Amino acid sequence: MTQNGTQPKVDLNADMGESFGPWVMGQDAAILDIVTSANIACGFHAGDPNVMARTFRTAIDKGVGLGAHPGFADLQGFGRRRLSLSGEELTNLVTYQLGAAQAMARAAGGSLRHLKLHGAMSNMASEDKQMARICYAAAEAVQPGIVIMTLAGTAQEAAAEELGLNRAGEIFADRAYNDDATLVDRSLPGAVIHDAALAGPRIAEMVREGAIITASGKRIRTRIDTICLHGDTPEALEIARSVRDALSGSGITLAPL
């Protein structure tokens, strides 16, 4: 994001801590050498207490900003299946997971800076402003002033703005966008970008223009504070390095939220 005409500055974030017991997901240690913020799973869609503790410690050791990554209670579906919950259930789900993340961060010698919704919970909140308001109000009640990562140009952004929250606009390095700023469904061709040579320059262009560039080529002007890099695809490290190099090469400063 460009602030007051100064050099653009953005955060790089990644979802992690999504292993479970002896089962390993992602390349967390390597990705933590590239990103500036970590969104750590809270045990509902993925992760467990041991994985959480280990991931928080490693992130702190590498000087990476700490965030909670709550999702639906759906280990089998990795939190990517849509669930219909009441407002009270959503509130309690976010509250419980954020509390767990706070405790794990504190025990590891750090503190939480931000929250980012995961998977289907995030996708639904990007379409449903009332759902986003419920989730974000729950987080704000637990930790006033916490930074809320919102999908740029969506109902998440509108909800956080209405509530007057401390928010960071987020775009994805490896996902294609629809013309309404939502993410192309993973089941559709081209939804996930696998080419590192394409990912880096594409993101640098978005940050320079201050706009999401959709699959159709449409520009959607938006505030970009943070860029999500995934660590659970075969080409994840290549894409992460490509994005970091393209941003640095464009004179864009990388810094935690």
XYZ file of C-alpha atoms in Angstrom:
257
model
C 0.000 0.000 0.000
C 1.231 3.500 -0.800
C 0.926 5.838 2.174
C 0.906 9.623 1.704
C 2.865 9.399 -1.526
C 5.696 7.422 0.087
C 7.258 4.218 -1.164
C 4.715 1.368 -1.331
C 4.879 -1.023 1.629
C 3.186 -4.411 1.937
C 3.112 -7.404 4.241
C 3.491 -10.998 3.012
C 1.385 -13.522 4.922
C 0.929 -17.295 4.756
C -1.455 -19.794 6.319
C 0.402 -22.363 8.390
C 0.343 -24.669 11.376
C -2.060 -26.842 9.397
C -0.384 -30.182 10.102
C -2.113 -32.626 12.444
C -0.258 -35.098 14.660
C 2.295 -36.938 12.463
C 0.578 -35.782 9.245
C 2.421 -32.853 7.655
C 0.815 -30.090 5.610
C 2.827 -27.385 3.904
C 6.428 -26.189 4.134
C 6.117 -23.911 7.127
C 9.783 -23.557 8.106
C 10.841 -22.593 4.583
C 7.894 -20.245 4.044
C 8.660 -18.493 7.349
C 11.975 -17.391 5.829
C 10.035 -15.484 3.146
C 6.877 -14.044 4.736
C 6.487 -11.246 7.263
C 3.260 -12.525 8.910
C 1.948 -15.995 9.778
C -1.725 -17.025 10.016
C -1.664 -19.998 12.370
C -4.467 -22.588 12.390
C -6.280 -22.926 15.704
C -7.130 -26.647 15.766
C -10.594 -26.655 14.197
C -10.034 -26.910 10.429
C -6.431 -28.048 10.963
C -3.639 -28.073 13.503
C -3.467 -29.297 17.073
C -1.952 -27.927 20.315
C 1.508 -29.347 19.596
C 1.560 -28.034 16.031
C 0.309 -24.636 17.202
C 2.994 -24.353 19.891
C 5.766 -25.379 17.497
C 4.610 -23.009 14.767
C 4.295 -20.024 17.096
C 7.798 -20.637 18.475
C 9.322 -20.906 15.000
C 7.537 -17.773 13.772
C 8.759 -15.807 16.790
C 12.326 -17.052 16.274
C 12.212 -15.778 12.687
C 10.735 -12.402 13.611
C 7.443 -13.023 11.806
C 4.184 -11.347 12.915
C 1.687 -13.677 14.614
C -1.938 -14.158 13.590
C -4.874 -16.452 14.381
C -6.455 -18.379 11.507
C -9.857 -19.655 12.701
C -12.088 -21.821 10.534
C -15.054 -24.154 10.666
C -14.843 -27.284 12.841
C -14.199 -29.485 9.815
C -10.930 -31.426 9.998
C -11.981 -33.944 7.361
C -12.918 -31.225 4.873
C -10.005 -28.951 5.851
C -12.504 -26.200 6.594
C -13.424 -25.836 2.929
C -17.012 -27.108 3.251
C -19.727 -24.527 3.818
C -21.592 -24.841 7.116
C -24.732 -23.041 8.231
C -24.291 -21.711 11.771
C -26.225 -19.297 13.953
C -24.745 -15.960 14.926
C -24.119 -17.261 18.446
C -22.328 -20.331 17.100
C -20.124 -18.208 14.842
C -19.302 -15.855 17.701
C -18.311 -18.703 19.988
C -16.325 -20.463 17.252
C -14.179 -17.388 16.600
C -13.899 -16.512 20.292
C -12.710 -20.001 21.252
C -10.086 -20.232 18.522
C -8.764 -16.720 19.028
C -8.420 -17.404 22.741
C -6.419 -20.556 22.043
C -4.132 -18.666 19.656
C -3.582 -15.887 22.202
C -2.581 -18.408 24.858
C -0.203 -20.287 22.567
C 1.409 -17.063 21.352
C 1.871 -15.794 24.907
C 3.324 -19.101 26.107
C 5.834 -18.975 23.253
C 6.903 -15.465 24.244
C 4.960 -13.461 21.667
C 1.609 -11.798 21.112
C -1.014 -11.852 18.386
C -1.214 -8.996 15.900
C -3.922 -10.101 13.515
C -6.766 -12.454 12.615
C -7.676 -13.938 9.256
C -10.646 -16.216 8.571
C -9.983 -19.541 6.839
C -11.487 -21.387 3.901
C -15.255 -21.629 3.614
C -15.770 -19.367 6.602
C -13.778 -16.670 4.822
C -15.449 -17.256 1.453
C -18.917 -17.026 2.996
C -18.001 -13.882 4.925
C -16.700 -12.317 1.710
C -20.239 -12.640 0.302
C -22.286 -12.052 3.467
C -21.593 -8.777 5.298
C -23.639 -9.748 8.352
C -21.649 -12.963 8.783
C -18.412 -11.005 8.482
C -19.634 -8.495 11.090
C -20.407 -11.320 13.536
C -16.973 -12.929 13.115
C -15.076 -9.654 13.350
C -17.077 -8.306 16.286
C -16.250 -11.515 18.157
C -12.540 -11.004 17.502
C -12.655 -7.346 18.516
C -14.405 -8.269 21.788
C -11.588 -10.677 22.669
C -8.702 -8.459 21.536
C -9.638 -4.815 20.949
C -7.596 -3.272 18.158
C -6.552 -6.567 16.608
C -5.766 -6.218 12.885
C -8.418 -7.932 10.777
C -7.235 -9.211 7.405
C -10.077 -8.693 4.933
C -10.405 -9.893 1.355
C -10.018 -6.691 -0.626
C -13.124 -5.414 -2.381
C -15.563 -7.807 -0.667
C -18.232 -7.770 2.055
C -15.458 -8.519 4.565
C -13.959 -5.125 3.841
C -17.325 -3.373 4.144
C -18.078 -5.093 7.471
C -14.740 -4.151 9.009
C -15.127 -0.551 7.823
C -18.637 -0.273 9.285
C -17.406 -1.606 12.634
C -14.468 0.809 12.612
C -11.935 -1.970 13.001
C -8.195 -1.933 12.447
C -8.034 -3.794 9.144
C -5.598 -4.819 6.423
C -6.742 -5.334 2.825
C -5.542 -8.675 1.457
C -5.010 -10.114 -2.013
C -3.892 -13.609 -2.996
C -0.708 -14.332 -4.917
C -1.837 -17.667 -6.332
C -5.582 -17.299 -6.832
C -7.609 -15.946 -9.749
C -10.303 -13.308 -9.149
C -13.856 -12.901 -10.377
C -15.063 -9.484 -11.534
C -16.793 -8.919 -8.158
C -13.424 -9.312 -6.343
C -14.294 -12.758 -4.963
C -11.979 -15.705 -5.603
C -12.631 -18.042 -8.519
C -13.958 -21.329 -7.096
C -11.190 -23.894 -6.643
C -13.203 -26.432 -8.652
C -12.903 -24.295 -11.801
C -9.965 -24.339 -14.242
C -7.427 -21.593 -13.635
C -8.618 -20.880 -10.094
C -5.166 -21.585 -8.659
C -2.076 -20.095 -10.272
C 0.778 -22.601 -10.452
C 3.275 -20.645 -12.579
C 5.796 -18.792 -10.403
C 6.977 -16.741 -13.389
C 3.429 -15.368 -13.705
C 2.606 -14.969 -10.014
C 5.366 -12.542 -9.005
C 5.015 -9.924 -11.769
C 1.192 -10.130 -11.557
C 1.204 -9.252 -7.851
C 3.780 -6.496 -8.269
C 1.534 -4.964 -10.936
C -1.488 -5.107 -8.619
C 0.401 -3.384 -5.798
C 1.781 -0.689 -8.116
C -1.694 -0.011 -9.535
C -3.491 -0.343 -6.189
C -5.987 -2.663 -7.836
C -7.065 -6.284 -8.126
C -6.602 -7.561 -11.675
C -9.333 -10.110 -12.366
C -9.244 -13.163 -14.631
C -10.986 -11.088 -17.303
C -8.452 -8.257 -17.004
C -10.746 -5.886 -15.106
C -9.093 -3.529 -12.584
C -10.804 -3.123 -9.211
C -9.287 -0.257 -7.247
C -8.648 -1.306 -3.657
C -6.371 -0.885 -0.676
C -3.655 -3.570 -0.621
C -1.844 -4.004 2.706
C -0.959 -7.685 2.660
C -0.475 -10.505 0.155
C -1.248 -14.136 0.927
C 1.220 -16.823 -0.108
C 0.159 -20.438 0.297
C 2.597 -23.089 1.472
C 0.645 -26.242 0.656
C 1.192 -26.613 -3.100
C 4.200 -28.232 -4.839
C 5.260 -24.911 -6.336
C 4.587 -22.862 -3.175
C 8.200 -21.951 -2.462
C 8.858 -20.946 -6.071
C 5.784 -18.708 -6.071
C 6.671 -17.199 -2.687
C 10.195 -16.343 -3.831
C 8.905 -14.993 -7.150
C 6.450 -12.686 -5.376
C 9.030 -11.449 -2.875
C 11.633 -10.849 -5.607
C 9.138 -9.088 -7.910
C 7.980 -6.771 -5.130
C 11.509 -5.953 -3.974
C 12.574 -5.442 -7.589
C 9.752 -2.939 -8.003
C 10.928 -0.862 -5.045
C 8.153 -2.095 -2.765
C 9.126 -2.448 0.901
C 8.188 -5.675 2.703
C 7.256 -5.289 6.375
C 4.950 -6.903 8.976
C 1.559 -5.345 9.649
